[in-house]
Amino acid sequence: MSIFSIADDKHIPLYRVMWIAATPHFCGEDDCDCEGKYEIRLEQGEAVWASGVDRDEMLKALEHWHGGAETPEEDW
Ligand SMILES: [Zn+2]
């Protein structure tokens, strides 16, 4: 299992990921090239924009990295 996951054509180290957007980006700007992509926020205010597939891979990788069996969702 790699410590990296690919988003936006970059190998992102999992330990640098702060959070991942649950919904795709929409701002309505004509010249926006992040439209429909998911923001992955990194340490130090950086962010990358992932496709839905890349975001799913990133989430899977993070879950695995944090201990596999555990799921981030709470059982209510
Ligand atoms: Zn935008």
GROMACS .gro file of N, CA and C and ligand atoms in nm:
model
  229
    1MET      N    1   0.085  -0.120   0.000
    1MET     CA    2   0.000   0.000   0.000
    1MET      C    3   0.088   0.124   0.000
    2SER      N    4   0.064   0.209  -0.096
    2SER     CA    5   0.145   0.329  -0.110
    2SER      C    6   0.101   0.437  -0.011
    3ILE      N    7   0.196   0.521   0.026
    3ILE     CA    8   0.166   0.636   0.111
    3ILE      C    9   0.119   0.754   0.025
    4PHE      N   10   0.118   0.730  -0.108
    4PHE     CA   11   0.074   0.833  -0.201
    4PHE      C   12  -0.055   0.793  -0.269
    5SER      N   13  -0.134   0.893  -0.304
    5SER     CA   14  -0.250   0.870  -0.389
    5SER      C   15  -0.250   0.979  -0.495
    6ILE      N   16  -0.295   0.945  -0.613
    6ILE     CA   17  -0.287   1.043  -0.723
    6ILE      C   18  -0.414   1.127  -0.730
    7ALA      N   19  -0.394   1.258  -0.737
    7ALA     CA   20  -0.503   1.351  -0.764
    7ALA      C   21  -0.445   1.464  -0.848
    8ASP      N   22  -0.519   1.509  -0.947
    8ASP     CA   23  -0.474   1.619  -1.031
    8ASP      C   24  -0.335   1.589  -1.090
    9ASP      N   25  -0.315   1.461  -1.130
    9ASP     CA   26  -0.188   1.417  -1.190
    9ASP      C   27  -0.068   1.435  -1.099
   10LYS      N   28  -0.093   1.438  -0.969
   10LYS     CA   29   0.017   1.450  -0.876
   10LYS      C   30   0.009   1.337  -0.775
   11HIS      N   31   0.123   1.289  -0.732
   11HIS     CA   32   0.126   1.192  -0.622
   11HIS      C   33   0.118   1.270  -0.492
   12ILE      N   34   0.006   1.258  -0.424
   12ILE     CA   35  -0.015   1.333  -0.301
   12ILE      C   36   0.015   1.243  -0.182
   13PRO      N   37   0.108   1.285  -0.095
   13PRO     CA   38   0.133   1.207   0.027
   13PRO      C   39   0.010   1.212   0.118
   14LEU      N   40  -0.038   1.097   0.159
   14LEU     CA   41  -0.163   1.090   0.236
   14LEU      C   42  -0.155   1.172   0.365
   15TYR      N   43  -0.036   1.178   0.424
   15TYR     CA   44  -0.022   1.247   0.552
   15TYR      C   45  -0.034   1.399   0.538
   16ARG      N   46  -0.034   1.448   0.415
   16ARG     CA   47  -0.048   1.592   0.396
   16ARG      C   48  -0.193   1.633   0.376
   17VAL      N   49  -0.284   1.539   0.365
   17VAL     CA   50  -0.424   1.570   0.337
   17VAL      C   51  -0.496   1.612   0.465
   18MET      N   52  -0.556   1.732   0.462
   18MET     CA   53  -0.631   1.780   0.577
   18MET      C   54  -0.778   1.738   0.567
   19TRP      N   55  -0.835   1.762   0.450
   19TRP     CA   56  -0.973   1.720   0.428
   19TRP      C   57  -1.001   1.708   0.279
   20ILE      N   58  -1.114   1.642   0.252
   20ILE     CA   59  -1.155   1.620   0.113
   20ILE      C   60  -1.301   1.663   0.101
   21ALA      N   61  -1.330   1.742   0.000
   21ALA     CA   62  -1.466   1.792  -0.017
   21ALA      C   63  -1.565   1.678  -0.041
   22ALA      N   64  -1.683   1.691   0.017
   22ALA     CA   65  -1.786   1.590   0.000
   22ALA      C   66  -1.869   1.616  -0.125
   23THR      N   67  -1.869   1.741  -0.170
   23THR     CA   68  -1.947   1.776  -0.287
   23THR      C   69  -1.856   1.842  -0.391
   24PRO      N   70  -1.889   1.825  -0.517
   24PRO     CA   71  -1.805   1.885  -0.621
   24PRO      C   72  -1.812   2.037  -0.619
   25HIS      N   73  -1.703   2.098  -0.662
   25HIS     CA   74  -1.693   2.243  -0.661
   25HIS      C   75  -1.789   2.307  -0.762
   26PHE      N   76  -1.854   2.412  -0.717
   26PHE     CA   77  -1.932   2.494  -0.809
   26PHE      C   78  -1.925   2.638  -0.762
   27CYS      N   79  -1.880   2.728  -0.849
   27CYS     CA   80  -1.877   2.868  -0.811
   27CYS      C   81  -1.945   2.956  -0.915
   28GLY      N   82  -1.974   2.900  -1.034
   28GLY     CA   83  -2.044   2.976  -1.136
   28GLY      C   84  -1.954   3.066  -1.220
   29GLU      N   85  -1.824   3.072  -1.188
   29GLU     CA   86  -1.733   3.154  -1.267
   29GLU      C   87  -1.713   3.092  -1.405
   30ASP      N   88  -1.715   3.176  -1.508
   30ASP     CA   89  -1.699   3.126  -1.644
   30ASP      C   90  -1.563   3.061  -1.667
   31ASP      N   91  -1.460   3.119  -1.607
   31ASP     CA   92  -1.325   3.071  -1.635
   31ASP      C   93  -1.274   2.975  -1.527
   32CYS      N   94  -1.366   2.917  -1.453
   32CYS     CA   95  -1.325   2.825  -1.348
   32CYS      C   96  -1.290   2.690  -1.408
   33ASP      N   97  -1.170   2.639  -1.378
   33ASP     CA   98  -1.142   2.504  -1.428
   33ASP      C   99  -1.146   2.398  -1.318
   34CYS      N  100  -1.206   2.432  -1.209
   34CYS     CA  101  -1.223   2.334  -1.101
   34CYS      C  102  -1.367   2.284  -1.095
   35GLU      N  103  -1.451   2.339  -1.180
   35GLU     CA  104  -1.592   2.304  -1.183
   35GLU      C  105  -1.612   2.153  -1.185
   36GLY      N  106  -1.694   2.104  -1.092
   36GLY     CA  107  -1.724   1.961  -1.089
   36GLY      C  108  -1.615   1.876  -1.029
   37LYS      N  109  -1.505   1.939  -0.986
   37LYS     CA  110  -1.398   1.862  -0.923
   37LYS      C  111  -1.408   1.875  -0.771
   38TYR      N  112  -1.340   1.784  -0.704
   38TYR     CA  113  -1.345   1.782  -0.558
   38TYR      C  114  -1.216   1.842  -0.502
   39GLU      N  115  -1.233   1.933  -0.410
   39GLU     CA  116  -1.115   1.995  -0.349
   39GLU      C  117  -1.053   1.902  -0.246
   40ILE      N  118  -0.925   1.885  -0.257
   40ILE     CA  119  -0.850   1.813  -0.154
   40ILE      C  120  -0.756   1.913  -0.092
   41ARG      N  121  -0.781   1.944   0.033
   41ARG     CA  122  -0.703   2.046   0.101
   41ARG      C  123  -0.581   1.982   0.166
   42LEU      N  124  -0.468   2.045   0.141
   42LEU     CA  125  -0.342   1.995   0.196
   42LEU      C  126  -0.293   2.090   0.304
   43GLU      N  127  -0.192   2.045   0.376
   43GLU     CA  128  -0.130   2.132   0.476
   43GLU      C  129  -0.079   2.259   0.410
   44GLN      N  130  -0.060   2.361   0.492
   44GLN     CA  131  -0.003   2.488   0.447
   44GLN      C  132  -0.088   2.559   0.341
   45GLY      N  133  -0.219   2.538   0.349
   45GLY     CA  134  -0.309   2.613   0.263
   45GLY      C  135  -0.309   2.572   0.117
   46GLU      N  136  -0.238   2.467   0.084
   46GLU     CA  137  -0.240   2.420  -0.054
   46GLU      C  138  -0.365   2.336  -0.078
   47ALA      N  139  -0.402   2.327  -0.204
   47ALA     CA  140  -0.516   2.243  -0.240
   47ALA      C  141  -0.495   2.187  -0.379
   48VAL      N  142  -0.547   2.069  -0.402
   48VAL     CA  143  -0.550   2.014  -0.536
   48VAL      C  144  -0.694   1.979  -0.569
   49TRP      N  145  -0.719   1.965  -0.698
   49TRP     CA  146  -0.855   1.939  -0.744
   49TRP      C  147  -0.861   1.802  -0.807
   50ALA      N  148  -0.945   1.717  -0.753
   50ALA     CA  149  -0.949   1.578  -0.797
   50ALA      C  150  -1.080   1.548  -0.870
   51SER      N  151  -1.070   1.459  -0.967
   51SER     CA  152  -1.191   1.406  -1.030
   51SER      C  153  -1.262   1.314  -0.929
   52GLY      N  154  -1.385   1.278  -0.958
   52GLY     CA  155  -1.458   1.189  -0.870
   52GLY      C  156  -1.386   1.058  -0.845
   53VAL      N  157  -1.328   1.004  -0.952
   53VAL     CA  158  -1.255   0.877  -0.940
   53VAL      C  159  -1.134   0.893  -0.850
   54ASP      N  160  -1.059   1.000  -0.873
   54ASP     CA  161  -0.939   1.024  -0.793
   54ASP      C  162  -0.975   1.048  -0.647
   55ARG      N  163  -1.086   1.118  -0.625
   55ARG     CA  164  -1.128   1.143  -0.488
   55ARG      C  165  -1.162   1.013  -0.416
   56ASP      N  166  -1.235   0.924  -0.487
   56ASP     CA  167  -1.270   0.795  -0.427
   56ASP      C  168  -1.144   0.715  -0.393
   57GLU      N  169  -1.048   0.718  -0.485
   57GLU     CA  170  -0.923   0.646  -0.461
   57GLU      C  171  -0.851   0.705  -0.340
   58MET      N  172  -0.852   0.836  -0.331
   58MET     CA  173  -0.787   0.904  -0.219
   58MET      C  174  -0.854   0.867  -0.087
   59LEU      N  175  -0.986   0.866  -0.084
   59LEU     CA  176  -1.059   0.830   0.038
   59LEU      C  177  -1.028   0.686   0.079
   60LYS      N  178  -1.027   0.598  -0.022
   60LYS     CA  179  -0.997   0.458   0.005
   60LYS      C  180  -0.857   0.442   0.062
   61ALA      N  181  -0.764   0.513   0.001
   61ALA     CA  182  -0.625   0.505   0.045
   61ALA      C  183  -0.611   0.556   0.188
   62LEU      N  184  -0.682   0.666   0.220
   62LEU     CA  185  -0.675   0.724   0.354
   62LEU      C  186  -0.734   0.628   0.457
   63GLU      N  187  -0.848   0.568   0.424
   63GLU     CA  188  -0.909   0.472   0.515
   63GLU      C  189  -0.814   0.358   0.544
   64HIS      N  190  -0.755   0.307   0.438
   64HIS     CA  191  -0.661   0.196   0.450
   64HIS      C  192  -0.542   0.236   0.537
   65TRP      N  193  -0.491   0.354   0.510
   65TRP     CA  194  -0.372   0.405   0.579
   65TRP      C  195  -0.401   0.423   0.728
   66HIS      N  196  -0.523   0.461   0.762
   66HIS     CA  197  -0.559   0.484   0.902
   66HIS      C  198  -0.606   0.359   0.973
   67GLY      N  199  -0.591   0.244   0.912
   67GLY     CA  200  -0.617   0.122   0.986
   67GLY      C  201  -0.718   0.027   0.926
   68GLY      N  202  -0.753   0.049   0.799
   68GLY     CA  203  -0.829  -0.050   0.725
   68GLY      C  204  -0.971  -0.074   0.773
   69ALA      N  205  -0.990  -0.155   0.875
   69ALA     CA  206  -1.123  -0.197   0.915
   69ALA      C  207  -1.210  -0.081   0.961
   70GLU      N  208  -1.147   0.017   1.023
   70GLU     CA  209  -1.223   0.132   1.071
   70GLU      C  210  -1.283   0.211   0.955
   71THR      N  211  -1.404   0.253   0.969
   71THR     CA  212  -1.463   0.342   0.870
   71THR      C  213  -1.478   0.479   0.933
   72PRO      N  214  -1.461   0.584   0.854
   72PRO     CA  215  -1.472   0.718   0.911
   72PRO      C  216  -1.615   0.756   0.949
   73GLU      N  217  -1.713   0.687   0.892
   73GLU     CA  218  -1.851   0.719   0.927
   73GLU      C  219  -1.886   0.664   1.066
   74GLU      N  220  -1.960   0.743   1.139
   74GLU     CA  221  -2.004   0.699   1.272
   74GLU      C  222  -2.126   0.609   1.259
   75ASP      N  223  -2.138   0.518   1.352
   75ASP     CA  224  -2.262   0.440   1.362
   75ASP      C  225  -2.356   0.511   1.458
   76TRP      N  226  -2.461   0.563   1.407
   76TRP     CA  227  -2.555   0.636   1.493
   76TRP      C  228  -2.662   0.543   1.543
   77ZN      ZN  229  -1.463   2.780  -0.916
   0.00000   0.00000   0.00000
